[in-house]
DNA sequence: AGCACA
């Protein structure tokens, strides 16, 4: 379970001098929403963990009403994060866009449709109606699915041709906290007491299967690297030993190492 | 790439 974590940026507030005049040609001016649609999420991360992480990350901008994510083919790598207002969503979008969560820069836009959670809070009386409509719409989509898919693919293809190269490289404004690193068979141990030795650590980490090697850093006595045979084994040990009180008092920090 | 909410 990820811990509470620093916001991705220093929270600089920008004035919203909205330029409503000419919709930039290749930028089909997005309609704002209380909900953000996030893409390019690391698909190795289990959805429960991802949802928890997103909640923690986004609550620094305002109350998070809901986070929806699915692991099926069509929906994996994506999530919907709902706030109580568009203002909050807009601010969050600006600051979080391009932020590398679990090593993958998040792609953030406004969601196309209204979330149940938002309707529930903003217009509770219409909630049932909203849900009815939504499900109705879903039924229809399913029905004429094959056509829709083809038409969509075609439009996409055309669009790609004339489109300007997408500026995929947005430099993150902050360094990724350890907790957001993707799984790795190597663990990074921090906050070790000065006097631990290799044997102690080996004994500790060998409680969990497939330990491969423990490496101490001669010059930095409070950190170490612990390697397992595979990511799964490393992950088990990490979950078990993160915040473990190694000498009865100092909690060690165990995260995946950076690649 | 992919816009959901049992």
Coordinates of C-alpha atoms (C1' of nucleotides) in Angstrom, one line a residue:
Chain A
X1 CA 0.0 0.0 0.0
X2 CA 1.5 3.3 -1.1
X3 CA 2.0 6.0 1.5
X4 CA 1.0 9.5 1.5
X5 CA 3.2 11.4 -0.8
X6 CA 4.3 14.8 -1.9
X7 CA 2.5 16.6 -4.6
X8 CA 4.2 16.5 -8.0
X9 CA 4.9 20.2 -8.1
X10 CA 5.3 23.1 -5.8
X11 CA 1.8 24.3 -6.4
X12 CA 2.5 27.4 -8.3
X13 CA -0.9 28.9 -9.2
X14 CA -1.3 30.2 -12.6
X15 CA -3.8 32.9 -13.5
X16 CA -6.4 31.6 -15.9
X17 CA -6.5 34.4 -18.5
X18 CA -8.7 32.2 -20.7
X19 CA -8.1 32.7 -24.4
X20 CA -11.5 31.8 -25.8
X21 CA -10.9 33.5 -29.1
X22 CA -9.5 31.1 -31.7
X23 CA -9.5 27.4 -30.9
X24 CA -5.9 26.4 -31.9
X25 CA -6.3 24.4 -35.0
X26 CA -4.7 21.2 -34.1
X27 CA -5.8 21.5 -30.5
X28 CA -9.5 20.7 -30.5
X29 CA -10.2 22.9 -27.5
X30 CA -11.1 20.5 -24.7
X31 CA -14.3 20.8 -22.8
X32 CA -13.6 21.0 -19.1
X33 CA -14.9 18.6 -16.6
X34 CA -14.8 17.8 -12.9
X35 CA -13.2 14.5 -13.9
X36 CA -9.8 13.9 -15.3
X37 CA -9.1 11.2 -17.7
X38 CA -5.7 9.7 -17.3
X39 CA -3.8 7.6 -19.7
X40 CA -0.4 6.0 -20.1
X41 CA -0.5 4.5 -16.6
X42 CA 1.9 1.7 -15.8
X43 CA -0.1 -1.4 -16.5
X44 CA 2.1 -3.5 -14.3
X45 CA 0.7 -1.9 -11.2
X46 CA -2.3 -3.6 -9.8
X47 CA -5.5 -1.5 -10.1
X48 CA -6.2 -1.4 -6.4
X49 CA -2.7 0.0 -5.8
X50 CA -3.0 2.4 -8.7
X51 CA -6.3 3.7 -7.4
X52 CA -4.9 4.2 -4.0
X53 CA -1.9 6.0 -5.3
X54 CA -3.9 8.2 -7.5
X55 CA -6.1 9.1 -4.6
X56 CA -3.2 10.1 -2.5
X57 CA -1.6 12.0 -5.3
X58 CA -4.6 14.0 -6.3
X59 CA -6.1 14.8 -2.9
X60 CA -3.5 17.5 -2.5
X61 CA -5.6 19.5 -5.0
X62 CA -8.9 19.0 -3.4
X63 CA -11.3 16.3 -2.3
X64 CA -11.2 13.3 -4.6
X65 CA -14.7 12.0 -5.1
X66 CA -13.8 8.8 -6.8
X67 CA -11.2 7.1 -8.8
X68 CA -12.3 4.6 -11.4
X69 CA -10.0 2.2 -13.2
X70 CA -10.3 -1.1 -14.9
X71 CA -7.9 -3.8 -15.9
X72 CA -9.7 -5.1 -19.0
X73 CA -8.1 -4.8 -22.4
X74 CA -10.0 -1.7 -23.4
X75 CA -9.6 0.2 -20.2
X76 CA -6.2 -0.8 -18.8
X77 CA -3.7 1.9 -18.3
X78 CA -6.4 4.5 -17.8
X79 CA -8.2 6.0 -14.9
X80 CA -10.9 8.6 -14.1
X81 CA -10.3 10.9 -11.1
X82 CA -13.3 13.0 -10.0
X83 CA -13.3 16.2 -8.1
X84 CA -16.1 18.5 -6.8
X85 CA -15.3 21.3 -9.2
X86 CA -13.8 22.1 -12.5
X87 CA -11.5 24.6 -10.9
X88 CA -9.9 22.0 -8.9
X89 CA -9.7 19.6 -11.8
X90 CA -8.2 22.2 -14.0
X91 CA -5.5 23.0 -11.5
X92 CA -4.7 19.4 -10.9
X93 CA -4.5 18.7 -14.6
X94 CA -2.0 21.5 -15.2
X95 CA 0.3 20.4 -12.4
X96 CA 0.1 16.7 -12.9
X97 CA 0.2 16.4 -16.6
X98 CA 3.4 14.7 -17.7
X99 CA 4.3 13.6 -14.2
X100 CA 5.9 10.2 -14.3
X101 CA 3.9 7.9 -12.1
X102 CA 5.6 4.6 -11.7
X103 CA 8.0 5.7 -14.3
X104 CA 5.4 6.6 -16.9
X105 CA 4.5 10.2 -17.6
X106 CA 0.8 10.6 -17.1
X107 CA -1.3 11.9 -19.9
X108 CA -4.1 13.9 -18.5
X109 CA -7.2 15.4 -20.1
X110 CA -10.7 16.2 -19.1
X111 CA -13.1 13.3 -19.1
X112 CA -15.7 13.3 -21.9
X113 CA -18.7 12.5 -19.8
X114 CA -19.8 13.1 -16.3
X115 CA -18.9 10.7 -13.5
X116 CA -21.6 9.2 -11.3
X117 CA -19.7 10.4 -8.3
X118 CA -19.8 14.0 -9.6
X119 CA -23.5 13.9 -10.4
X120 CA -24.1 12.4 -7.0
X121 CA -22.6 15.4 -5.3
X122 CA -23.4 18.2 -7.6
X123 CA -27.0 17.3 -8.6
X124 CA -28.1 14.5 -6.4
X125 CA -31.7 14.7 -7.5
X126 CA -30.7 13.9 -11.0
X127 CA -28.6 11.0 -10.1
X128 CA -31.0 8.2 -11.0
X129 CA -31.8 9.9 -14.2
X130 CA -28.2 10.3 -15.0
X131 CA -27.5 6.6 -14.4
X132 CA -30.4 5.5 -16.4
X133 CA -29.2 7.6 -19.4
X134 CA -25.7 6.3 -19.1
X135 CA -26.7 2.7 -19.1
X136 CA -29.1 3.3 -21.9
X137 CA -26.3 4.8 -23.9
X138 CA -24.0 1.9 -23.1
X139 CA -26.6 -0.5 -24.5
X140 CA -26.8 1.3 -27.7
X141 CA -23.0 1.5 -28.1
X142 CA -22.8 -2.2 -27.7
X143 CA -25.5 -2.7 -30.4
X144 CA -23.9 -0.8 -33.2
X145 CA -20.4 -1.5 -32.0
X146 CA -18.8 -2.9 -35.2
X147 CA -19.7 0.2 -37.2
X148 CA -18.6 2.6 -34.6
X149 CA -15.3 0.9 -34.3
X150 CA -14.6 1.1 -38.0
X151 CA -15.7 4.7 -38.4
X152 CA -13.6 5.6 -35.4
X153 CA -10.5 3.9 -36.7
X154 CA -10.9 5.6 -40.0
X155 CA -11.2 9.0 -38.5
X156 CA -8.2 8.3 -36.4
X157 CA -6.2 7.3 -39.4
X158 CA -7.0 10.5 -41.2
X159 CA -6.3 12.6 -38.3
X160 CA -2.9 11.1 -37.7
X161 CA -1.9 11.9 -41.3
X162 CA -2.4 15.7 -41.0
X163 CA -1.6 16.0 -37.4
X164 CA 1.5 17.7 -36.1
X165 CA 3.9 15.5 -34.2
X166 CA 2.7 15.0 -30.7
X167 CA 4.9 16.6 -28.1
X168 CA 5.3 13.5 -25.9
X169 CA 8.2 14.7 -24.0
X170 CA 7.1 16.9 -21.2
X171 CA 9.8 17.2 -18.5
X172 CA 8.5 16.4 -15.1
X173 CA 8.7 19.2 -12.6
X174 CA 9.8 17.1 -9.8
X175 CA 11.6 13.9 -9.0
X176 CA 9.5 10.8 -8.6
X177 CA 9.2 9.7 -5.0
X178 CA 10.5 6.2 -4.3
X179 CA 7.0 4.9 -3.6
X180 CA 6.0 5.4 -7.2
X181 CA 8.8 3.4 -8.7
X182 CA 7.7 0.4 -10.7
X183 CA 8.4 -3.1 -9.6
X184 CA 12.0 -4.2 -9.7
X185 CA 13.7 -7.4 -8.5
X186 CA 16.1 -5.1 -6.6
X187 CA 15.0 -3.4 -3.4
X188 CA 16.4 -0.2 -2.1
X189 CA 16.7 -0.1 1.7
X190 CA 17.0 3.2 3.5
X191 CA 17.3 4.4 7.1
X192 CA 19.4 1.5 8.3
X193 CA 21.1 1.9 11.6
X194 CA 24.8 2.7 11.2
X195 CA 25.9 -0.6 12.7
X196 CA 24.0 -3.2 10.7
X197 CA 26.1 -5.7 8.9
X198 CA 25.6 -7.9 5.9
X199 CA 24.8 -11.0 7.9
X200 CA 22.0 -9.4 9.7
X201 CA 20.4 -8.1 6.6
X202 CA 20.8 -11.3 4.8
X203 CA 19.1 -13.2 7.7
X204 CA 16.3 -10.7 7.6
X205 CA 15.7 -10.7 3.9
X206 CA 16.2 -14.4 3.5
X207 CA 13.0 -15.0 5.4
X208 CA 11.4 -14.4 2.1
X209 CA 12.0 -16.8 -0.8
X210 CA 14.4 -16.3 -3.7
X211 CA 16.9 -13.9 -2.2
X212 CA 19.8 -13.5 -4.5
X213 CA 22.2 -11.0 -3.0
X214 CA 22.5 -8.3 -0.3
X215 CA 24.8 -5.4 -1.2
X216 CA 25.9 -2.8 1.4
X217 CA 27.3 0.6 0.4
X218 CA 30.7 1.1 2.1
X219 CA 30.4 4.9 1.9
X220 CA 26.8 5.2 2.8
X221 CA 26.1 3.0 5.8
X222 CA 22.4 3.7 6.0
X223 CA 21.4 2.3 2.7
X224 CA 21.6 -1.1 0.9
X225 CA 20.4 -3.0 -2.1
X226 CA 18.7 -6.4 -1.9
X227 CA 18.3 -8.4 -5.0
X228 CA 15.8 -11.2 -5.5
X229 CA 15.4 -13.6 -8.3
X230 CA 12.4 -11.9 -9.7
X231 CA 10.0 -8.9 -9.2
X232 CA 7.3 -11.0 -7.5
X233 CA 9.7 -12.3 -4.8
X234 CA 11.1 -8.8 -4.2
X235 CA 7.6 -7.5 -3.9
X236 CA 6.7 -10.0 -1.2
X237 CA 9.7 -9.1 0.8
X238 CA 9.2 -5.4 0.3
X239 CA 5.6 -5.5 1.6
X240 CA 6.7 -7.6 4.6
X241 CA 9.7 -5.5 5.6
X242 CA 8.8 -1.9 4.8
X243 CA 8.7 0.0 8.0
X244 CA 10.1 -3.0 9.9
X245 CA 11.8 -2.0 13.1
X246 CA 15.1 -3.5 12.6
X247 CA 16.5 -2.9 16.1
X248 CA 13.2 -2.6 17.7
X249 CA 13.1 1.1 17.0
X250 CA 14.4 2.4 13.7
X251 CA 12.0 1.7 10.9
X252 CA 13.7 0.8 7.7
X253 CA 12.3 2.0 4.4
X254 CA 12.0 -0.6 1.7
X255 CA 11.1 0.4 -1.9
X256 CA 11.8 -0.8 -5.3
X257 CA 15.1 0.4 -6.6
X258 CA 15.3 2.7 -9.6
X259 CA 16.1 1.0 -12.8
Chain B
dA1 C1' -4.7 3.1 -28.6
dG2 C1' -8.3 2.5 -25.6
dC3 C1' -13.8 7.5 -22.1
dA4 C1' -16.1 4.1 -17.0
dC5 C1' -18.9 4.0 -13.1
dA6 C1' -23.0 -3.2 -11.4

